[in-house]
């Protein structure tokens, strides 16, 4: 039986090739969506359709484009609960977090709606008389974007809201883990008034549709790529864009450190640690990877941490009081189990009692889900991690953290910076000098002082360095540089050729204004 594979120029494309299903990870018997992977022909058609729509959309005044995003915000607001429930059902984050995921899209719209009345250029004085200089933000063109499924509403909104505002047209390959949520996102955006062909979707897996879409960069059909996902895939996409002299927006993985100094507010640090480590079952790019404790507080901190973690409620994500639900899908749970099998070394000490998959026979005390049909994992804390261990520098993307110790602030900063990633980071301390040094010397794109590694706001730049990205930033005014190119205009009304530097009437200084002598 055929399934939907693409939404191009207002048309639904169906196919019976490469069918895939998204399943509710809290109950794998519940099929949330059934889709087909769009092939290269559909990807090409989507890019060509976006190209055709470009002239009209880019010529639409920015405040008018922004009015569509205002409608989008209102529509999301009206459908907020339904959309959040779909997110919970399709990818398993607790409903409270799903509502936050959706709220981020509303916040992003509201921020960029007013940017539509700014999108400022500059008026710049020229060296010449009767000549003026100007700058304008011009759209980049056709924007192709591939996203991960862990923030299925917030992450696409970070891309498409500013991209559309700036006059670009789009092709989106959403995660195969969340096609139904992505379809709902498309429906709301279309109902908001985005014209046909301006926003197109190709559903599918990474290896079929994602790879086919990215190949079109070489064919000159795409002007800008956005990618949120693993470092491995991001690197490959960066190479393809690089040989076409394009700068993609790459938002990749993390191995985020959280340092606790001896003078820290320990209760706050414990809460921040647990939220960063186990919220969304550890499946955020900003999740905590390495917990770096001062050796003087380590024993007590770890005891308190285990006590609190032991009472975490895991289970059915529809419930309001659940700390974390299932992993995004069976694939992510298997990868978590594989990490435990592959990355643990003899000197490691697992501090939590169980690890791996929660099953009916091997349960968790505070568990409310269906272990038989859901993809649940135990929280895992591993002690005795050394800077030479592979697990120290490998993103594990699951409910698993490493514990390390330090003696001096230099050592803490060096451990925080040593993984090759540079997305998020945090320090808990009351010592102003430590906080100052940490925020100055950390290589990560984002850092928190006395707050957890996770969390974003629609008007603050988001992004990483090193293996976490190529320095691109999302959110706030900074993302406008991803979706526009600066154009410089010089306008000469003198009626003659005036040459900069050569014809400029610079005024020479008087030779002797200080005629003092001994
Ligand atoms: P992934 O790289 O496997 O998949 C991400 C997207 O890329 C999916 O849509 C997938 O279909 C597609 N894809 C996979 N292989 C492809 C290929 N060869 N060519 C083109 N597209 C391909 O990542 P994942 O495991 O789904 O997601 C988790 C990763 O995403 C983690 O590393 C996480 O840290 C990262 N992430 C980063 C951010 C950020 O903002 N920095 C946000 C969310 C997730």
Coordinates of C-alpha atoms and ligand atoms in Angstrom, one line a residue:
X1 CA 0.0 0.0 0.0
X2 CA 1.3 3.4 -1.0
X3 CA 2.2 6.1 1.6
X4 CA 2.9 9.8 1.6
X5 CA 6.5 10.5 0.6
X6 CA 6.5 14.3 -0.2
X7 CA 4.6 17.5 -0.1
X8 CA 5.7 19.6 -3.1
X9 CA 4.0 22.8 -4.3
X10 CA 0.8 21.9 -2.6
X11 CA 0.7 18.4 -4.1
X12 CA 0.9 15.1 -2.1
X13 CA 3.3 12.6 -3.6
X14 CA 2.7 9.0 -2.7
X15 CA 5.0 6.0 -3.2
X16 CA 5.3 2.3 -2.2
X17 CA 9.1 2.4 -2.1
X18 CA 11.0 2.3 1.1
X19 CA 8.0 2.5 3.4
X20 CA 8.8 3.2 7.1
X21 CA 6.7 3.6 10.2
X22 CA 7.1 5.8 13.2
X23 CA 6.0 4.0 16.3
X24 CA 5.1 5.3 19.7
X25 CA 8.2 4.4 21.8
X26 CA 6.1 4.0 24.9
X27 CA 4.1 1.3 23.2
X28 CA 5.6 0.0 20.0
X29 CA 2.2 -1.5 19.0
X30 CA 0.9 2.0 18.4
X31 CA 1.8 3.0 14.8
X32 CA 1.8 6.9 14.7
X33 CA 2.7 7.3 11.1
X34 CA 3.4 5.4 7.9
X35 CA 5.4 7.1 5.2
X36 CA 7.5 6.3 2.2
X37 CA 11.1 7.6 1.6
X38 CA 11.1 10.2 -1.2
X39 CA 13.5 9.3 -4.0
X40 CA 16.0 11.5 -5.8
X41 CA 13.4 12.5 -8.4
X42 CA 11.0 13.9 -5.7
X43 CA 13.9 15.7 -4.0
X44 CA 14.9 17.3 -7.3
X45 CA 11.3 18.3 -7.9
X46 CA 11.0 19.8 -4.5
X47 CA 14.2 21.9 -5.0
X48 CA 13.0 23.0 -8.5
X49 CA 9.6 23.9 -7.1
X50 CA 11.2 25.9 -4.3
X51 CA 13.4 27.7 -7.0
X52 CA 10.3 28.6 -9.0
X53 CA 8.6 30.1 -5.9
X54 CA 11.7 32.1 -5.0
X55 CA 11.1 35.2 -7.1
X56 CA 7.6 35.8 -5.7
X57 CA 8.4 35.1 -2.1
X58 CA 11.6 37.1 -2.0
X59 CA 9.8 40.0 -3.6
X60 CA 7.1 39.9 -1.0
X61 CA 7.7 42.7 1.5
X62 CA 9.4 41.4 4.7
X63 CA 6.6 42.7 7.0
X64 CA 4.1 40.8 4.9
X65 CA 6.2 37.6 5.1
X66 CA 6.4 38.2 8.8
X67 CA 2.6 38.4 9.0
X68 CA 2.4 34.8 7.9
X69 CA 4.7 33.9 10.7
X70 CA 2.4 35.8 13.1
X71 CA -0.4 33.6 11.8
X72 CA 1.8 30.5 12.3
X73 CA 2.4 31.5 16.0
X74 CA -1.4 32.0 16.6
X75 CA -2.2 28.6 14.9
X76 CA 0.5 26.8 17.0
X77 CA -0.9 28.5 20.1
X78 CA -4.4 27.3 19.3
X79 CA -3.2 23.8 18.6
X80 CA -0.5 23.7 21.3
X81 CA -1.8 20.9 23.4
X82 CA -2.7 18.7 20.4
X83 CA 0.8 19.2 18.8
X84 CA 2.6 18.6 22.1
X85 CA 0.6 15.4 22.6
X86 CA 1.7 14.2 19.2
X87 CA 5.3 15.0 20.1
X88 CA 5.0 12.9 23.2
X89 CA 3.3 10.1 21.4
X90 CA 5.8 10.0 18.5
X91 CA 9.1 10.6 20.3
X92 CA 8.4 9.9 23.9
X93 CA 9.4 13.1 25.8
X94 CA 7.2 13.8 28.8
X95 CA 4.2 16.1 28.0
X96 CA 5.6 19.0 30.1
X97 CA 8.8 19.0 27.9
X98 CA 6.7 18.5 24.7
X99 CA 4.8 21.7 25.6
X100 CA 8.1 23.5 26.0
X101 CA 9.3 22.2 22.6
X102 CA 6.1 23.6 21.0
X103 CA 6.4 26.9 23.0
X104 CA 9.8 27.4 21.6
X105 CA 8.3 27.6 18.1
X106 CA 5.8 30.2 19.2
X107 CA 8.6 32.3 20.9
X108 CA 10.7 32.0 17.8
X109 CA 7.8 33.3 15.6
X110 CA 7.1 36.2 17.9
X111 CA 10.7 37.2 17.9
X112 CA 11.1 37.1 14.1
X113 CA 7.7 38.7 13.4
X114 CA 9.1 42.0 14.5
X115 CA 12.4 41.4 12.8
X116 CA 10.3 41.5 9.6
X117 CA 10.0 45.2 10.3
X118 CA 13.7 45.6 10.9
X119 CA 15.9 43.5 8.6
X120 CA 17.9 46.6 8.6
X121 CA 20.7 47.6 6.2
X122 CA 22.9 50.6 6.6
X123 CA 23.3 54.0 5.0
X124 CA 27.1 54.7 4.9
X125 CA 28.9 57.9 4.1
X126 CA 31.1 57.7 1.0
X127 CA 34.6 59.2 0.6
X128 CA 33.1 61.1 -2.4
X129 CA 30.7 64.0 -2.7
X130 CA 27.3 63.2 -4.3
X131 CA 27.7 59.5 -3.7
X132 CA 26.1 57.3 -1.1
X133 CA 26.7 53.7 0.1
X134 CA 24.1 51.3 1.3
X135 CA 23.9 47.7 2.5
X136 CA 20.9 45.3 2.1
X137 CA 20.2 41.8 3.4
X138 CA 19.3 39.7 0.4
X139 CA 17.8 36.1 0.7
X140 CA 20.3 33.3 0.0
X141 CA 17.9 31.3 -2.2
X142 CA 16.7 27.6 -1.9
X143 CA 17.3 26.3 1.6
X144 CA 17.5 22.6 2.1
X145 CA 17.3 21.3 5.7
X146 CA 17.7 18.0 7.4
X147 CA 16.8 17.7 11.1
X148 CA 17.0 15.2 14.0
X149 CA 13.9 14.0 15.8
X150 CA 14.7 14.9 19.5
X151 CA 13.2 18.4 19.2
X152 CA 10.8 17.9 16.4
X153 CA 9.1 21.3 16.6
X154 CA 11.7 23.6 18.2
X155 CA 14.6 22.7 15.9
X156 CA 12.8 23.1 12.6
X157 CA 11.3 26.3 13.8
X158 CA 14.8 27.6 14.5
X159 CA 15.6 27.1 10.8
X160 CA 12.4 27.8 8.9
X161 CA 11.0 30.8 10.7
X162 CA 14.1 33.0 10.1
X163 CA 14.7 31.4 6.6
X164 CA 11.2 32.2 5.5
X165 CA 11.2 35.7 7.1
X166 CA 14.4 36.5 5.1
X167 CA 12.7 35.5 1.8
X168 CA 14.2 32.1 1.2
X169 CA 12.2 29.1 -0.1
X170 CA 12.6 25.7 1.6
X171 CA 12.9 22.0 1.3
X172 CA 12.8 20.0 4.5
X173 CA 13.8 16.4 5.1
X174 CA 12.6 15.8 8.7
X175 CA 13.7 12.9 10.9
X176 CA 12.3 9.5 10.1
X177 CA 11.6 9.3 13.8
X178 CA 9.0 12.1 13.8
X179 CA 7.3 12.3 10.4
X180 CA 3.8 12.7 11.8
X181 CA 4.8 15.7 13.9
X182 CA 6.6 17.1 10.9
X183 CA 3.5 16.7 8.8
X184 CA 1.5 18.6 11.5
X185 CA 4.2 21.4 11.4
X186 CA 3.7 21.6 7.6
X187 CA -0.1 21.7 7.9
X188 CA 0.0 24.6 10.4
X189 CA 2.5 26.5 8.3
X190 CA 0.4 26.0 5.2
X191 CA -2.7 27.1 7.0
X192 CA -0.8 30.2 8.2
X193 CA -0.6 31.4 4.5
X194 CA 2.8 30.3 3.2
X195 CA 2.3 30.3 -0.6
X196 CA 2.5 27.0 -2.6
X197 CA 6.0 25.9 -3.4
X198 CA 7.6 28.1 -0.7
X199 CA 7.8 25.3 1.8
X200 CA 8.2 21.7 0.7
X201 CA 8.7 18.5 2.6
X202 CA 10.4 15.2 1.5
X203 CA 9.9 12.5 4.0
X204 CA 12.3 9.6 4.4
X205 CA 15.3 8.0 6.0
X206 CA 18.7 9.5 6.0
X207 CA 20.4 7.0 3.7
X208 CA 17.7 7.2 1.1
X209 CA 16.1 10.7 1.1
X210 CA 18.7 12.6 3.2
X211 CA 21.6 11.5 1.0
X212 CA 19.6 12.1 -2.2
X213 CA 18.7 15.6 -1.2
X214 CA 22.3 16.5 -0.3
X215 CA 23.5 15.2 -3.6
X216 CA 21.6 18.0 -5.2
X217 CA 24.0 20.5 -3.8
X218 CA 26.5 19.2 -6.4
X219 CA 23.8 19.8 -9.1
X220 CA 23.5 23.5 -8.2
X221 CA 19.8 23.1 -7.0
X222 CA 20.4 24.1 -3.4
X223 CA 22.0 27.4 -2.2
X224 CA 22.1 26.8 1.5
X225 CA 22.0 23.7 3.7
X226 CA 21.0 23.4 7.4
X227 CA 21.7 20.2 9.2
X228 CA 21.0 19.2 12.8
X229 CA 22.1 15.7 13.7
X230 CA 25.2 13.6 14.4
X231 CA 28.8 14.8 13.9
X232 CA 29.5 12.0 11.5
X233 CA 26.7 12.9 9.1
X234 CA 27.3 16.6 9.5
X235 CA 31.0 16.2 8.6
X236 CA 30.0 14.5 5.3
X237 CA 27.4 17.2 4.5
X238 CA 30.1 19.9 5.3
X239 CA 32.4 18.3 2.8
X240 CA 29.8 18.3 0.0
X241 CA 28.9 21.9 0.7
X242 CA 32.6 22.9 1.0
X243 CA 33.4 21.7 -2.5
X244 CA 30.5 23.8 -3.7
X245 CA 31.9 26.9 -1.8
X246 CA 28.9 26.9 0.4
X247 CA 28.8 27.4 4.2
X248 CA 26.1 25.2 5.7
X249 CA 24.6 25.6 9.1
X250 CA 25.8 22.6 11.0
X251 CA 24.3 21.9 14.5
X252 CA 25.9 18.6 15.7
X253 CA 26.5 16.5 18.8
X254 CA 27.9 17.3 22.2
X255 CA 29.8 15.8 25.1
X256 CA 28.9 18.5 27.5
X257 CA 30.8 19.1 30.8
X258 CA 29.3 20.2 34.1
X259 CA 31.8 21.3 36.8
X260 CA 30.9 21.5 40.5
X261 CA 33.3 23.5 42.6
X262 CA 33.7 22.9 46.4
X263 CA 31.9 26.2 47.2
X264 CA 28.9 25.5 45.0
X265 CA 25.3 25.5 46.1
X266 CA 25.2 21.7 46.2
X267 CA 21.4 21.3 46.1
X268 CA 21.2 23.5 43.0
X269 CA 24.1 21.6 41.4
X270 CA 22.4 18.3 42.1
X271 CA 19.2 19.4 40.4
X272 CA 21.1 20.9 37.5
X273 CA 23.1 17.6 37.1
X274 CA 20.0 15.4 37.1
X275 CA 18.1 17.5 34.7
X276 CA 21.0 17.8 32.3
X277 CA 21.9 14.1 32.6
X278 CA 18.5 12.4 32.4
X279 CA 16.0 14.9 31.1
X280 CA 14.6 13.6 27.7
X281 CA 16.3 10.3 28.7
X282 CA 19.7 12.0 27.9
X283 CA 18.8 12.6 24.3
X284 CA 19.4 16.3 24.0
X285 CA 22.4 17.6 22.1
X286 CA 23.1 19.6 25.3
X287 CA 22.7 16.7 27.7
X288 CA 25.4 16.3 30.3
X289 CA 28.2 13.9 29.4
X290 CA 31.0 14.5 31.9
X291 CA 30.3 15.5 35.5
X292 CA 33.5 17.0 36.8
X293 CA 33.5 17.2 40.6
X294 CA 36.1 18.7 42.9
X295 CA 37.7 15.8 44.7
X296 CA 36.9 17.2 48.1
X297 CA 33.1 17.0 47.5
X298 CA 33.0 14.0 45.2
X299 CA 32.1 11.3 47.7
X300 CA 29.2 13.2 49.3
X301 CA 27.9 14.6 46.0
X302 CA 27.8 11.2 44.4
X303 CA 26.0 9.7 47.4
X304 CA 23.3 12.4 47.2
X305 CA 23.1 12.1 43.4
X306 CA 22.5 8.4 43.6
X307 CA 19.9 8.9 46.3
X308 CA 18.0 11.4 44.1
X309 CA 18.4 9.4 40.9
X310 CA 17.1 6.3 42.6
X311 CA 13.8 8.0 43.2
X312 CA 13.3 9.4 39.7
X313 CA 10.0 8.5 38.1
X314 CA 10.4 6.9 34.7
X315 CA 7.6 5.7 32.5
X316 CA 4.6 6.7 30.5
X317 CA 5.4 10.2 29.1
X318 CA 1.7 11.3 29.1
X319 CA 1.9 11.6 32.9
X320 CA 2.7 15.0 34.3
X321 CA 4.9 13.7 37.0
X322 CA 7.3 11.6 34.9
X323 CA 10.9 12.7 34.9
X324 CA 11.7 10.9 31.7
X325 CA 10.0 8.6 29.3
X326 CA 11.1 6.1 26.7
X327 CA 14.0 6.6 24.3
X328 CA 13.0 8.1 20.9
X329 CA 12.8 4.7 19.3
X330 CA 14.1 1.1 19.5
X331 CA 17.1 2.2 17.4
X332 CA 18.2 4.7 20.1
X333 CA 17.8 2.2 22.9
X334 CA 19.9 -0.4 21.0
X335 CA 22.6 2.2 20.4
X336 CA 22.6 3.0 24.1
X337 CA 23.0 -0.7 24.9
X338 CA 25.7 -1.0 22.4
X339 CA 27.5 2.0 23.9
X340 CA 27.4 0.3 27.3
X341 CA 28.8 -2.9 25.8
X342 CA 31.5 -1.1 23.8
X343 CA 32.7 1.8 25.9
X344 CA 32.9 0.4 29.4
X345 CA 36.4 -0.5 30.5
X346 CA 37.7 -2.6 33.4
X347 CA 38.6 0.4 35.6
X348 CA 35.1 1.9 35.3
X349 CA 32.7 1.6 38.2
X350 CA 29.0 1.7 37.5
X351 CA 27.4 3.4 40.5
X352 CA 23.8 2.8 39.6
X353 CA 22.4 -0.7 40.3
X354 CA 21.0 -1.6 36.9
X355 CA 21.9 -0.4 33.4
X356 CA 20.6 -0.9 29.9
X357 CA 17.0 -1.7 29.1
X358 CA 14.2 -1.7 31.6
X359 CA 12.3 -4.9 31.2
X360 CA 9.3 -6.5 33.0
X361 CA 11.6 -8.8 34.9
X362 CA 14.4 -6.3 35.5
X363 CA 12.3 -3.2 36.6
X364 CA 12.8 0.2 38.1
X365 CA 11.3 1.0 41.5
X366 CA 9.5 4.1 40.4
X367 CA 8.3 2.9 37.0
X368 CA 4.9 3.5 35.5
X369 CA 5.3 2.4 31.8
X370 CA 4.8 -0.7 29.8
X371 CA 8.3 -2.2 29.9
X372 CA 7.3 -5.0 27.6
X373 CA 6.2 -2.8 24.7
X374 CA 8.2 0.4 25.4
X375 CA 11.8 1.5 24.9
X376 CA 12.9 2.4 28.4
X377 CA 16.4 2.6 29.8
X378 CA 17.8 2.8 33.3
X379 CA 19.7 6.0 34.4
X380 CA 23.4 5.1 34.5
X381 CA 26.3 6.8 36.3
X382 CA 29.8 5.6 35.6
X383 CA 32.7 6.5 37.9
X384 CA 36.4 6.5 37.6
X385 CA 36.5 8.0 34.1
X386 CA 39.9 9.1 32.9
X387 CA 40.7 11.7 30.2
X388 CA 42.2 8.9 28.1
X389 CA 39.0 6.8 28.0
X390 CA 37.0 6.6 24.8
X391 CA 33.7 7.2 26.7
X392 CA 35.1 10.6 27.9
X393 CA 35.2 11.9 24.4
X394 CA 32.2 9.9 22.8
X395 CA 28.7 11.3 22.7
X396 CA 26.5 8.5 24.1
X397 CA 23.0 10.2 23.6
X398 CA 21.2 8.3 26.3
X399 CA 20.7 8.4 30.1
X400 CA 24.3 7.9 30.9
X401 CA 26.9 10.2 32.6
X402 CA 30.6 9.9 33.4
X403 CA 32.0 11.1 36.8
X404 CA 35.5 12.6 36.9
X405 CA 37.4 14.6 39.5
X406 CA 39.7 17.6 39.5
X407 CA 42.0 19.4 42.0
X408 CA 42.5 22.8 40.4
X409 CA 40.4 25.1 38.3
X410 CA 43.0 24.7 35.5
X411 CA 42.4 21.0 35.6
X412 CA 38.6 21.4 35.6
X413 CA 38.7 23.7 32.5
X414 CA 41.1 21.4 30.7
X415 CA 38.8 18.3 31.3
X416 CA 35.8 20.4 30.2
X417 CA 37.6 21.4 27.0
X418 CA 39.3 18.1 26.2
X419 CA 36.7 16.1 24.4
X420 CA 36.8 17.7 20.9
X421 CA 33.2 18.8 21.2
X422 CA 32.2 22.3 22.1
X423 CA 28.4 22.7 22.3
X424 CA 27.3 23.5 25.9
X425 CA 28.9 23.6 29.3
X426 CA 28.2 24.5 32.9
X427 CA 29.9 25.4 36.2
X428 CA 28.4 25.6 39.7
X429 CA 30.4 27.8 41.9
X430 CA 30.1 30.9 44.2
X431 CA 33.7 31.8 43.4
X432 CA 33.7 34.8 41.1
X433 CA 37.2 34.1 39.8
X434 CA 36.3 30.5 38.9
X435 CA 33.1 31.6 37.2
X436 CA 34.9 34.3 35.3
X437 CA 37.8 32.0 34.2
X438 CA 35.3 29.3 33.2
X439 CA 33.2 31.5 31.0
X440 CA 36.3 33.0 29.4
X441 CA 38.4 29.9 28.8
X442 CA 35.7 27.3 27.9
X443 CA 35.7 26.5 24.2
X444 CA 32.0 25.6 24.0
X445 CA 29.5 27.9 22.2
X446 CA 27.3 28.0 25.2
X447 CA 28.0 28.1 28.9
X448 CA 25.9 28.3 32.1
X449 CA 26.9 29.6 35.5
X450 CA 24.9 28.0 38.3
X451 CA 22.5 26.4 35.8
X452 CA 22.4 23.2 33.9
X453 CA 23.9 22.5 30.4
X454 CA 20.5 22.3 28.7
X455 CA 18.0 25.0 27.9
X456 CA 17.7 27.6 25.1
X457 CA 15.8 30.9 24.6
X458 CA 14.6 32.1 21.2
X459 CA 16.6 35.3 21.3
X460 CA 20.0 33.9 22.4
X461 CA 22.5 32.4 19.9
X462 CA 22.5 28.6 20.0
X463 CA 25.3 26.5 18.5
X464 CA 28.7 24.9 19.0
X465 CA 32.3 24.7 18.0
X466 CA 34.7 21.9 17.2
X467 CA 32.9 18.6 16.6
X468 CA 29.6 20.3 17.7
X469 CA 29.4 22.5 14.6
X470 CA 31.1 24.8 12.2
X471 CA 30.5 27.9 14.3
X472 CA 27.0 28.7 12.8
X473 CA 24.5 30.0 15.2
X474 CA 20.7 29.7 15.4
X475 CA 18.2 32.0 17.2
X476 CA 18.2 35.7 17.8
X477 CA 19.4 38.3 15.3
X478 CA 22.6 36.3 14.7
X479 CA 20.8 33.7 12.6
X480 CA 19.9 36.4 10.1
X481 CA 23.5 36.1 8.8
X482 CA 22.8 32.4 7.9
X483 CA 19.7 33.3 5.8
X484 CA 20.8 36.5 4.1
X485 CA 23.8 37.7 2.2
X486 CA 25.0 41.2 2.6
X487 CA 24.8 43.3 -0.6
X488 CA 26.8 46.5 -0.9
X489 CA 25.4 49.2 -3.1
X490 CA 27.2 52.4 -4.1
X491 CA 25.2 55.2 -5.8
X492 CA 26.9 58.0 -7.5
X493 CA 24.8 61.0 -8.6
X494 CA 27.8 63.3 -9.5
X495 CA 27.5 62.6 -13.2
X496 CA 31.2 61.7 -13.5
X497 CA 33.5 58.8 -12.7
X498 CA 34.8 59.3 -9.1
X499 CA 37.6 56.8 -8.0
X500 CA 37.8 55.9 -4.4
X501 CA 41.3 56.4 -2.8
X502 CA 42.5 58.2 -6.0
X503 CA 40.0 61.0 -6.4
X504 CA 39.2 61.4 -2.7
X505 CA 39.8 64.9 -1.6
X506 CA 41.6 64.1 1.6
X507 CA 42.7 67.2 3.6
X508 CA 46.5 67.2 4.3
X509 CA 47.7 68.3 7.7
X510 CA 49.5 71.6 8.1
X511 CA 53.2 70.9 8.2
X512 CA 54.3 72.9 11.2
X513 CA 51.8 73.6 13.9
X514 CA 54.2 73.1 16.9
X515 CA 57.3 75.3 16.0
X516 CA 59.0 74.8 19.4
X517 CA 62.8 74.4 19.5
X518 CA 65.4 74.0 22.3
Ligands
LIG1 P1 21.6 11.4 12.6 O1 22.7 12.2 12.1 O2 21.6 10.0 12.5 O3 20.2 11.9 11.8 C1 19.8 13.3 11.8 C2 19.1 13.5 10.5 O4 20.0 13.3 9.4 C3 17.9 12.6 10.2 O5 16.9 13.3 9.6 C4 18.5 11.5 9.3 O6 17.5 10.9 8.5 C5 19.5 12.3 8.5 N1 20.6 11.5 7.9 C6 21.2 10.4 8.5 N2 22.1 9.9 7.6 C7 22.2 10.8 6.6 C8 22.9 10.8 5.4 N3 23.9 9.9 5.1 N4 22.7 11.9 4.5 C9 21.8 12.8 4.8 N5 21.0 12.8 5.9 C10 21.2 11.8 6.8 O7 21.3 11.9 14.1 P2 20.2 11.3 15.1 O8 20.9 10.1 15.8 O9 18.9 11.1 14.5 O10 20.1 12.5 16.2 C11 20.9 12.6 17.3 C12 22.1 13.5 17.0 O11 21.7 14.9 16.7 C13 23.0 13.7 18.2 O12 24.3 13.7 17.9 C14 22.6 15.1 18.8 O13 23.5 15.6 19.6 C15 22.4 15.8 17.5 N6 21.5 17.0 17.7 C16 22.2 18.2 17.7 C17 21.4 19.4 17.9 C18 22.1 20.8 17.9 O14 21.4 21.8 17.8 N7 23.4 20.8 18.0 C19 20.1 19.3 18.2 C20 19.5 18.1 18.2 C21 20.2 16.9 18.0

